[in-house]
Amino acid sequence: MYYIEESEVSPYHKHRTYKIRIGDTLKSVALELGEDARELRRYHNIYCPIADLIEADFKSHLEFLILAPEKDKTSKKEEIEKKPEKVNFGDNYKLPLLSGNIKKEYEVAYTTEFGDEIDILELEVSVEWLAEDKKGFHLFEINRGKDIYINAKVPDTVMEELDAKTAEILYPLKIVVDESGKWIDIFNYNEIVSRWKLIKREILDYYESEVTEKHIDAIEYALEDSENLLATLSSDYFLRAFFNGIHVAYTANLKLEDTISFPLEKNKEAVYEIEQKVAPYLDESGFIKVEQKGDYVDSEFNKLYRHYQFKGNYDAVYYLNADTYCVEKVNLECFIDGDEMIKTTIVIEPLKKEKIENSN
């Protein structure tokens, strides 16, 4: 351990410290000391000068990390845990989208309601960060698990099976994400087209029906060019919910007003005026909480040809990792109450450990 005598540490002479070495990170030091990284950061930030505050990781000039006294370690830990920890922002109260070796697996559930019809689709999705360019654009790879359940059952109709087969064409999907965390483009269009040539033969060999022909026509139209594919995938619930552009600069009161759209129906965008806000302190689980709430905006064109106004709400809550700012959980619900109720609920949660172990 790189502990040093109090007389050598100025102006940190009143505290037990750890001397930071080249290559050290908050995570690596926490591992070496057998401590929780968030607890190390909390204690240091309570007693250090403002210039030495630890945000996502050590600042380049930081020489020493302040440690809790050995004798008071338990009591200090309890004392610190009682104090809410502030969210660390970048410049202009921005939630940064950090680059790094991030790979996470999620359980995803979509519940769609149209009138009296309710369908639930469940699947597993992995998100892996690959690279960042000089302009701040990020490259992510999205993958889907092979098992898809519709209303708790494996797909058994021809249409459901064809939809599941289509997923093999798209994934792994590489997408471009801007610095706000919003998905803006497809990176591996040519790879997807190549996969389609192989899978199309399998579909034609196995399925023979009018439904199959229409499905193939729809796929080939979507793959005519990258713009068509981008427009088709714009209705993908996971991509729209997960990469939603929440890593932005907020006002001093940690709020902003915005207009957001969401594909409640395929190829149709529902528009909502929302308030987006960040909780100033981490929640009980140590996550950053971001909320989006608002009302449906009925178009002026539709109002002219109706006797009443459609209503609806948008309500989303994001939980971000306090160290990486990566999305941990999402709960999103939006609806329009018009001629018939149209409602979508999306839940994204970390994949349970036992499922990860069983898949390996």
Short mmCIF file of C-alpha atoms in Angstrom, two decimals:
data_model
loop_
_atom_site.label_atom_id
_atom_site.label_comp_id
_atom_site.label_asym_id
_atom_site.label_seq_id
_atom_site.Cartn_x
_atom_site.Cartn_y
_atom_site.Cartn_z
CA MET A 1 0.00 0.00 0.00
CA TYR A 2 1.18 3.51 -0.73
CA TYR A 3 0.37 5.06 2.65
CA ILE A 4 2.62 7.89 3.83
CA GLU A 5 3.36 9.65 7.08
CA GLU A 6 1.22 12.66 8.00
CA SER A 7 4.20 15.03 8.03
CA GLU A 8 4.77 14.41 4.32
CA VAL A 9 1.27 15.40 3.28
CA SER A 10 0.55 19.07 3.04
CA PRO A 11 -2.16 20.43 3.09
CA TYR A 12 -3.60 16.95 3.79
CA HIS A 13 -1.68 16.54 7.07
CA LYS A 14 -4.84 16.04 9.14
CA HIS A 15 -5.95 12.96 7.23
CA ARG A 16 -4.89 9.44 6.42
CA THR A 17 -4.14 9.38 2.71
CA TYR A 18 -3.29 7.22 -0.26
CA LYS A 19 -0.66 8.48 -2.73
CA ILE A 20 -2.04 8.29 -6.26
CA ARG A 21 0.27 6.60 -8.78
CA ILE A 22 0.41 6.92 -12.56
CA GLY A 23 -2.30 4.71 -14.03
CA ASP A 24 -4.43 4.67 -10.89
CA THR A 25 -8.18 5.09 -11.30
CA LEU A 26 -10.84 5.42 -8.63
CA LYS A 27 -12.02 1.91 -9.47
CA SER A 28 -8.54 0.34 -9.34
CA VAL A 29 -7.70 2.02 -6.01
CA ALA A 30 -11.03 0.91 -4.53
CA LEU A 31 -10.25 -2.64 -5.61
CA GLU A 32 -6.75 -2.47 -4.10
CA LEU A 33 -8.02 -1.09 -0.79
CA GLY A 34 -11.03 -3.37 -0.66
CA GLU A 35 -13.39 -0.41 -0.49
CA ASP A 36 -16.44 0.78 -2.38
CA ALA A 37 -15.46 3.37 -5.01
CA ARG A 38 -18.44 5.61 -4.26
CA GLU A 39 -17.60 5.57 -0.54
CA LEU A 40 -13.97 6.55 -1.24
CA ARG A 41 -15.12 9.42 -3.44
CA ARG A 42 -17.74 10.59 -0.91
CA TYR A 43 -15.29 10.72 1.98
CA HIS A 44 -12.55 12.45 -0.05
CA ASN A 45 -14.98 15.08 -1.41
CA ILE A 46 -16.17 15.97 2.10
CA TYR A 47 -12.69 16.97 3.31
CA CYS A 48 -10.68 17.94 0.21
CA PRO A 49 -10.24 21.45 -1.29
CA ILE A 50 -12.76 22.31 -4.02
CA ALA A 51 -10.11 22.04 -6.75
CA ASP A 52 -9.45 18.43 -5.74
CA LEU A 53 -13.05 17.19 -5.88
CA ILE A 54 -13.34 13.80 -7.56
CA GLU A 55 -16.01 13.66 -10.26
CA ALA A 56 -16.17 10.59 -12.52
CA ASP A 57 -12.50 9.81 -11.73
CA PHE A 58 -9.25 11.32 -10.43
CA LYS A 59 -8.22 14.69 -11.87
CA SER A 60 -4.82 14.73 -13.52
CA HIS A 61 -3.26 17.00 -10.86
CA LEU A 62 -4.58 15.04 -7.86
CA GLU A 63 -1.74 13.57 -5.76
CA PHE A 64 -3.52 12.20 -2.69
CA LEU A 65 -6.80 10.50 -1.90
CA ILE A 66 -8.18 11.23 1.59
CA LEU A 67 -9.10 8.04 3.46
CA ALA A 68 -11.34 7.55 6.49
CA PRO A 69 -9.41 6.98 9.77
CA GLU A 70 -9.00 3.27 10.60
CA LYS A 71 -10.56 3.55 14.06
CA ASP A 72 -13.58 5.52 12.87
CA LYS A 73 -13.99 3.65 9.59
CA THR A 74 -17.30 1.97 10.47
CA SER A 75 -18.85 4.99 12.15
CA LYS A 76 -17.64 7.36 9.41
CA LYS A 77 -19.01 5.03 6.75
CA GLU A 78 -22.43 5.07 8.42
CA GLU A 79 -22.24 8.85 8.78
CA ILE A 80 -21.35 9.35 5.12
CA GLU A 81 -24.01 6.96 3.90
CA LYS A 82 -26.65 9.05 5.68
CA LYS A 83 -25.62 12.12 3.71
CA PRO A 84 -27.10 12.33 0.21
CA GLU A 85 -24.44 12.45 -2.49
CA LYS A 86 -24.70 15.17 -5.10
CA VAL A 87 -24.76 14.30 -8.79
CA ASN A 88 -21.51 15.25 -10.56
CA PHE A 89 -22.15 17.34 -13.66
CA GLY A 90 -19.87 18.55 -16.41
CA ASP A 91 -19.76 22.13 -17.68
CA ASN A 92 -23.14 23.89 -17.89
CA TYR A 93 -24.74 21.21 -15.71
CA LYS A 94 -24.27 18.64 -18.45
CA LEU A 95 -24.66 14.90 -17.93
CA PRO A 96 -21.67 13.63 -19.94
CA LEU A 97 -21.81 10.63 -22.25
CA LEU A 98 -18.53 8.97 -21.28
CA SER A 99 -16.53 6.77 -23.60
CA GLY A 100 -15.05 3.56 -22.27
CA ASN A 101 -15.24 -0.20 -22.32
CA ILE A 102 -18.93 -0.40 -21.44
CA LYS A 103 -20.89 -3.56 -22.19
CA LYS A 104 -24.23 -4.19 -20.51
CA GLU A 105 -27.01 -6.73 -20.92
CA TYR A 106 -30.67 -5.94 -20.33
CA GLU A 107 -34.06 -7.57 -19.97
CA VAL A 108 -36.58 -5.67 -22.08
CA ALA A 109 -40.38 -5.81 -22.05
CA TYR A 110 -42.77 -3.93 -24.33
CA THR A 111 -46.48 -3.80 -23.50
CA THR A 112 -48.63 -2.41 -26.30
CA GLU A 113 -52.33 -1.64 -25.92
CA PHE A 114 -54.62 -0.81 -28.81
CA GLY A 115 -58.23 -0.59 -27.76
CA ASP A 116 -58.95 -3.86 -25.94
CA GLU A 117 -55.94 -5.69 -27.40
CA ILE A 118 -52.88 -6.10 -25.17
CA ASP A 119 -49.61 -7.71 -26.28
CA ILE A 120 -46.39 -8.18 -24.31
CA LEU A 121 -43.07 -8.80 -26.04
CA GLU A 122 -40.03 -9.84 -23.97
CA LEU A 123 -36.42 -10.13 -25.13
CA GLU A 124 -32.81 -9.63 -24.10
CA VAL A 125 -30.61 -6.88 -25.53
CA SER A 126 -26.90 -6.11 -25.07
CA VAL A 127 -25.30 -2.69 -25.56
CA GLU A 128 -21.56 -2.33 -26.10
CA TRP A 129 -19.60 0.90 -26.59
CA LEU A 130 -17.00 0.52 -29.40
CA ALA A 131 -15.41 3.86 -30.22
CA GLU A 132 -15.61 7.67 -30.25
CA ASP A 133 -14.44 10.01 -33.00
CA LYS A 134 -12.93 13.49 -32.73
CA LYS A 135 -16.32 15.16 -33.20
CA GLY A 136 -17.82 13.40 -30.17
CA PHE A 137 -19.87 10.81 -32.06
CA HIS A 138 -19.99 7.38 -30.42
CA LEU A 139 -20.22 3.93 -31.99
CA PHE A 140 -22.32 1.31 -30.20
CA GLU A 141 -23.08 -2.30 -31.04
CA ILE A 142 -26.57 -3.58 -30.23
CA ASN A 143 -27.31 -7.30 -30.08
CA ARG A 144 -30.43 -9.30 -29.34
CA GLY A 145 -30.75 -12.62 -27.56
CA LYS A 146 -32.17 -15.48 -29.60
CA ASP A 147 -35.15 -16.03 -27.30
CA ILE A 148 -38.14 -13.78 -27.93
CA TYR A 149 -41.45 -14.25 -26.13
CA ILE A 150 -44.80 -12.88 -27.22
CA ASN A 151 -47.41 -13.01 -24.46
CA ALA A 152 -45.13 -15.39 -22.54
CA LYS A 153 -44.91 -17.83 -25.47
CA VAL A 154 -42.33 -18.59 -28.14
CA PRO A 155 -43.50 -17.17 -31.52
CA ASP A 156 -45.72 -19.77 -33.20
CA THR A 157 -47.54 -18.04 -36.05
CA VAL A 158 -45.90 -17.57 -39.44
CA MET A 159 -45.84 -13.78 -39.02
CA GLU A 160 -44.31 -13.99 -35.55
CA GLU A 161 -41.68 -16.45 -36.75
CA LEU A 162 -40.83 -14.23 -39.71
CA ASP A 163 -40.45 -11.22 -37.41
CA ALA A 164 -38.08 -13.21 -35.20
CA LYS A 165 -36.11 -14.32 -38.27
CA THR A 166 -35.80 -10.71 -39.38
CA ALA A 167 -33.91 -9.95 -36.16
CA GLU A 168 -31.12 -12.22 -37.40
CA ILE A 169 -30.66 -9.87 -40.35
CA LEU A 170 -30.34 -6.71 -38.29
CA TYR A 171 -28.16 -7.89 -35.42
CA PRO A 172 -25.47 -7.24 -34.47
CA LEU A 173 -26.49 -3.67 -35.29
CA LYS A 174 -23.89 -0.91 -35.12
CA ILE A 175 -25.27 2.57 -34.61
CA VAL A 176 -23.94 6.11 -34.38
CA VAL A 177 -24.92 8.10 -31.29
CA ASP A 178 -24.31 11.84 -30.85
CA GLU A 179 -22.81 13.43 -27.73
CA SER A 180 -26.27 13.90 -26.20
CA GLY A 181 -26.85 10.14 -26.29
CA LYS A 182 -29.32 10.25 -29.19
CA TRP A 183 -29.23 7.57 -31.89
CA ILE A 184 -28.77 9.25 -35.29
CA ASP A 185 -27.46 6.74 -37.88
CA ILE A 186 -26.69 3.13 -38.84
CA PHE A 187 -23.02 2.25 -39.25
CA ASN A 188 -23.03 -1.31 -40.67
CA TYR A 189 -25.67 -1.06 -43.41
CA ASN A 190 -23.58 -3.10 -45.89
CA GLU A 191 -23.13 -5.95 -43.38
CA ILE A 192 -26.89 -6.12 -42.87
CA VAL A 193 -27.52 -6.29 -46.62
CA SER A 194 -25.02 -9.16 -46.90
CA ARG A 195 -26.74 -11.07 -44.09
CA TRP A 196 -30.10 -10.65 -45.81
CA LYS A 197 -28.86 -12.46 -48.94
CA LEU A 198 -28.19 -15.58 -46.86
CA ILE A 199 -31.27 -15.44 -44.64
CA LYS A 200 -33.60 -14.75 -47.58
CA ARG A 201 -32.72 -18.20 -48.98
CA GLU A 202 -33.54 -19.82 -45.64
CA ILE A 203 -36.91 -18.05 -45.50
CA LEU A 204 -37.83 -19.05 -49.05
CA ASP A 205 -36.81 -22.67 -48.41
CA TYR A 206 -38.83 -22.94 -45.19
CA TYR A 207 -41.86 -20.68 -45.64
CA GLU A 208 -44.15 -20.61 -48.65
CA SER A 209 -47.13 -18.30 -48.42
CA GLU A 210 -48.50 -14.95 -49.52
CA VAL A 211 -47.58 -13.60 -46.08
CA THR A 212 -43.95 -14.61 -46.69
CA GLU A 213 -43.82 -12.82 -50.04
CA LYS A 214 -45.20 -9.61 -48.53
CA HIS A 215 -42.72 -9.86 -45.66
CA ILE A 216 -39.81 -10.27 -48.09
CA ASP A 217 -41.02 -7.30 -50.16
CA ALA A 218 -41.13 -5.16 -46.99
CA ILE A 219 -37.60 -6.17 -46.00
CA GLU A 220 -36.18 -5.52 -49.45
CA TYR A 221 -37.82 -2.10 -49.54
CA ALA A 222 -36.26 -1.27 -46.15
CA LEU A 223 -32.85 -2.42 -47.39
CA GLU A 224 -32.92 -0.51 -50.69
CA ASP A 225 -30.65 2.12 -49.13
CA SER A 226 -29.41 3.19 -45.70
CA GLU A 227 -31.99 6.00 -45.45
CA ASN A 228 -34.86 3.53 -45.90
CA LEU A 229 -33.42 1.26 -43.22
CA LEU A 230 -32.94 4.18 -40.85
CA ALA A 231 -36.56 5.24 -41.37
CA THR A 232 -37.78 1.66 -40.80
CA LEU A 233 -35.76 1.23 -37.61
CA SER A 234 -36.96 4.58 -36.27
CA SER A 235 -39.94 2.64 -34.89
CA ASP A 236 -37.69 0.35 -32.83
CA TYR A 237 -38.78 0.87 -29.22
CA PHE A 238 -35.48 -0.06 -27.62
CA LEU A 239 -33.35 2.24 -29.78
CA ARG A 240 -35.74 5.15 -29.31
CA ALA A 241 -36.14 4.68 -25.56
CA PHE A 242 -32.54 3.84 -24.64
CA PHE A 243 -30.77 6.39 -26.87
CA ASN A 244 -33.08 9.27 -26.06
CA GLY A 245 -30.71 12.25 -25.83
CA ILE A 246 -30.75 12.78 -22.06
CA HIS A 247 -26.98 13.53 -21.83
CA VAL A 248 -27.42 17.26 -22.35
CA ALA A 249 -26.77 20.54 -20.54
CA TYR A 250 -29.44 21.53 -18.03
CA THR A 251 -30.34 24.88 -16.49
CA ALA A 252 -29.17 25.82 -12.99
CA ASN A 253 -32.39 24.38 -11.54
CA LEU A 254 -31.59 21.09 -13.38
CA LYS A 255 -34.63 21.33 -15.67
CA LEU A 256 -35.37 22.02 -19.31
CA GLU A 257 -38.40 22.21 -21.58
CA ASP A 258 -38.39 20.14 -24.76
CA THR A 259 -40.53 18.56 -27.45
CA ILE A 260 -40.16 14.83 -27.85
CA SER A 261 -41.70 12.36 -30.31
CA PHE A 262 -42.25 8.63 -29.96
CA PRO A 263 -43.50 5.98 -32.43
CA LEU A 264 -46.71 4.83 -30.76
CA GLU A 265 -47.80 3.45 -34.13
CA LYS A 266 -45.49 2.17 -36.86
CA ASN A 267 -44.30 5.04 -39.06
CA LYS A 268 -46.35 7.53 -37.01
CA GLU A 269 -44.80 9.83 -34.45
CA ALA A 270 -46.73 11.04 -31.42
CA VAL A 271 -45.45 14.44 -30.24
CA TYR A 272 -45.30 15.53 -26.60
CA GLU A 273 -44.23 18.74 -24.88
CA ILE A 274 -42.25 17.66 -21.82
CA GLU A 275 -40.29 18.89 -18.84
CA GLN A 276 -37.00 17.04 -18.38
CA LYS A 277 -35.25 17.20 -15.01
CA VAL A 278 -32.39 15.61 -13.09
CA ALA A 279 -32.54 14.88 -9.37
CA PRO A 280 -29.70 16.83 -7.67
CA TYR A 281 -28.77 13.86 -5.46
CA LEU A 282 -28.23 10.19 -6.16
CA ASP A 283 -31.17 7.98 -5.25
CA GLU A 284 -31.12 5.24 -2.59
CA SER A 285 -29.52 2.80 -5.05
CA GLY A 286 -26.77 5.30 -5.93
CA PHE A 287 -28.21 6.09 -9.38
CA ILE A 288 -28.71 9.40 -11.18
CA LYS A 289 -32.43 9.88 -11.80
CA VAL A 290 -33.66 11.67 -14.93
CA GLU A 291 -37.37 12.23 -15.50
CA GLN A 292 -39.34 13.26 -18.59
CA LYS A 293 -43.02 14.19 -18.17
CA GLY A 294 -45.39 15.91 -20.54
CA ASP A 295 -48.62 16.06 -22.54
CA TYR A 296 -49.57 15.02 -26.04
CA VAL A 297 -49.60 17.79 -28.66
CA ASP A 298 -52.60 17.39 -30.96
CA SER A 299 -51.89 18.62 -34.49
CA GLU A 300 -53.76 21.67 -35.80
CA PHE A 301 -54.65 19.72 -38.97
CA ASN A 302 -56.39 16.98 -36.98
CA LYS A 303 -58.23 19.47 -34.79
CA LEU A 304 -59.88 20.98 -37.88
CA TYR A 305 -61.47 17.66 -38.85
CA ARG A 306 -62.53 16.49 -35.39
CA HIS A 307 -65.11 17.61 -32.86
CA TYR A 308 -62.83 16.95 -29.91
CA GLN A 309 -59.15 17.05 -28.98
CA PHE A 310 -57.02 13.93 -28.47
CA LYS A 311 -55.25 13.76 -25.12
CA GLY A 312 -52.26 11.83 -23.89
CA ASN A 313 -49.22 11.73 -21.62
CA TYR A 314 -45.55 10.86 -21.79
CA ASP A 315 -43.78 9.67 -18.62
CA ALA A 316 -40.23 8.29 -18.60
CA VAL A 317 -37.72 7.71 -15.81
CA TYR A 318 -34.05 6.93 -16.46
CA TYR A 319 -31.58 5.62 -13.88
CA LEU A 320 -27.92 6.22 -14.77
CA ASN A 321 -24.76 4.76 -13.27
CA ALA A 322 -23.18 7.51 -11.13
CA ASP A 323 -19.64 6.68 -12.33
CA THR A 324 -20.10 5.92 -16.04
CA TYR A 325 -23.39 7.82 -16.68
CA CYS A 326 -24.52 4.72 -18.58
CA VAL A 327 -28.22 3.81 -18.53
CA GLU A 328 -28.99 1.18 -15.89
CA LYS A 329 -32.80 1.13 -15.99
CA VAL A 330 -35.63 2.75 -17.94
CA ASN A 331 -39.37 2.92 -17.29
CA LEU A 332 -41.28 4.63 -20.10
CA GLU A 333 -45.02 4.96 -20.67
CA CYS A 334 -46.84 7.02 -23.27
CA PHE A 335 -50.36 7.02 -24.66
CA ILE A 336 -52.90 8.81 -26.80
CA ASP A 337 -56.58 8.70 -25.86
CA GLY A 338 -58.39 9.32 -29.12
CA ASP A 339 -60.80 7.25 -31.18
CA GLU A 340 -59.21 4.32 -29.35
CA MET A 341 -56.64 4.19 -26.58
CA ILE A 342 -53.09 3.59 -27.88
CA LYS A 343 -50.54 2.95 -25.16
CA THR A 344 -46.97 1.66 -24.95
CA THR A 345 -45.05 0.73 -21.81
CA ILE A 346 -41.33 -0.05 -21.98
CA VAL A 347 -39.28 -1.51 -19.15
CA ILE A 348 -35.50 -1.95 -19.48
CA GLU A 349 -33.63 -3.55 -16.58
CA PRO A 350 -30.20 -5.15 -16.07
CA LEU A 351 -30.16 -8.82 -17.04
CA LYS A 352 -30.17 -10.99 -13.93
CA LYS A 353 -26.86 -12.72 -13.11
CA GLU A 354 -28.29 -16.22 -13.28
CA LYS A 355 -29.47 -15.59 -16.84
CA ILE A 356 -26.03 -14.32 -17.86
CA GLU A 357 -24.38 -17.41 -16.36
CA ASN A 358 -26.83 -19.75 -18.08
CA SER A 359 -26.16 -18.12 -21.46
CA ASN A 360 -22.36 -18.56 -21.16
#
